[in-house]
Coordinates of C-alpha atoms in Angstrom, one line a residue:
M1 CA -0.2 4.1 -2.3
S2 CA 2.0 6.8 -3.7
R3 CA 5.4 6.4 -5.3
G4 CA 8.4 8.6 -4.9
A5 CA 7.1 10.6 -1.9
D6 CA 9.2 13.6 -0.9
L7 CA 10.0 13.5 2.8
S8 CA 12.0 16.7 2.9
G9 CA 11.0 19.2 5.5
D10 CA 10.2 18.8 9.1
G11 CA 9.2 15.4 10.5
N12 CA 9.4 13.5 13.7
G13 CA 11.6 10.5 12.7
T14 CA 12.0 7.9 10.0
F15 CA 12.5 4.3 11.1
G16 CA 13.9 1.6 8.8
I17 CA 12.9 -1.6 10.6
G18 CA 13.0 -4.6 8.1
I19 CA 15.2 -5.5 5.2
N20 CA 15.2 -8.5 2.8
N21 CA 18.0 -10.1 0.9
R22 CA 17.2 -7.9 -2.2
G23 CA 17.9 -4.8 -0.1
V24 CA 14.3 -3.7 0.1
I25 CA 13.8 -1.7 3.3
V26 CA 10.5 -1.2 5.1
G27 CA 9.5 0.9 8.1
Y28 CA 7.6 4.0 8.9
Y29 CA 8.0 7.7 9.4
V30 CA 6.2 10.1 11.7
D31 CA 4.9 13.3 10.0
A32 CA 5.1 16.8 11.3
T33 CA 1.4 17.3 11.8
P34 CA 0.1 18.0 15.3
A35 CA -1.4 14.4 15.2
Q36 CA 2.0 12.9 14.4
I37 CA 0.6 10.4 11.9
H38 CA 2.7 7.3 11.2
H39 CA 3.1 6.4 7.5
G40 CA 4.5 3.0 6.3
F41 CA 7.1 3.0 3.6
I42 CA 9.1 0.8 1.3
W43 CA 12.5 1.9 0.0
F44 CA 14.2 0.2 -2.9
Q45 CA 16.9 1.4 -5.2
G46 CA 16.3 5.0 -4.3
T47 CA 12.6 4.9 -4.7
F48 CA 10.6 5.7 -1.5
T49 CA 7.0 4.4 -1.6
V50 CA 4.5 5.4 1.0
V51 CA 2.2 2.5 2.1
D52 CA -0.8 3.6 4.1
V53 CA -3.9 1.7 4.9
P54 CA -6.7 3.8 3.4
L55 CA -8.6 5.8 6.0
T56 CA -11.8 4.7 4.4
T57 CA -11.0 1.0 4.8
F58 CA -11.4 0.8 8.6
P59 CA -13.0 3.4 10.8
G60 CA -10.7 5.4 13.0
V61 CA -7.4 4.6 11.1
T62 CA -4.8 7.1 12.0
G63 CA -1.6 5.5 10.8
T64 CA 0.3 2.6 9.2
E65 CA 3.7 0.9 10.2
L66 CA 5.6 -1.7 8.2
Y67 CA 7.8 -4.1 10.2
D68 CA 9.3 -6.7 7.8
I69 CA 9.5 -7.8 4.2
N70 CA 10.4 -11.2 2.7
D71 CA 12.2 -11.9 -0.5
H72 CA 8.9 -12.3 -2.4
G73 CA 7.9 -8.8 -1.4
D74 CA 5.2 -9.7 1.1
V75 CA 5.2 -7.3 4.1
V76 CA 3.9 -7.5 7.7
G77 CA 2.8 -4.4 9.5
A78 CA 0.1 -2.8 11.5
Y79 CA -2.4 -0.1 11.1
I80 CA -3.3 2.1 14.0
A81 CA -7.0 2.7 14.8
N82 CA -8.6 4.2 17.9
G83 CA -5.3 4.0 19.7
H84 CA -4.7 0.3 19.0
H85 CA -2.4 -1.5 16.6
Y86 CA -3.9 -4.2 14.3
D87 CA -1.5 -6.5 12.5
F88 CA -1.8 -7.3 8.7
I89 CA 0.0 -9.1 6.0
G90 CA 0.4 -7.4 2.6
Q91 CA 1.0 -9.9 -0.2
R92 CA 2.6 -8.9 -3.5
Q93 CA 0.0 -9.0 -6.2
G94 CA 1.6 -7.7 -9.4
G95 CA 4.9 -7.0 -11.0
G96 CA 7.6 -4.6 -10.0
N97 CA 10.0 -4.5 -7.1
A98 CA 7.8 -3.5 -4.3
P99 CA 4.6 -5.1 -2.9
D100 CA 1.2 -3.8 -3.7
A101 CA -0.8 -2.0 -1.1
A102 CA -1.7 -4.1 1.9
N103 CA -4.7 -6.3 1.4

């Protein structure tokens, strides 16, 4: 998980999909690589946080998408592996305004 990612430059779209009552937005963006990798993100008060399921966690992972966030900071999303979407719930573990990496 990296914080404050710079999305300037070419890309293939950014999609804000879910928002909670605190104004935290989740979604995904498609990068400009030939593989068009999907990267989940959390945006809150001007800070853009990339949330990607680590490629080493599950074989064949090629992307992450976030779909919704509740007021506790828990997210639902999916990682993409071998052409299929696999749902997950990421629960907030620590302090701060954004959830921790999906677990």
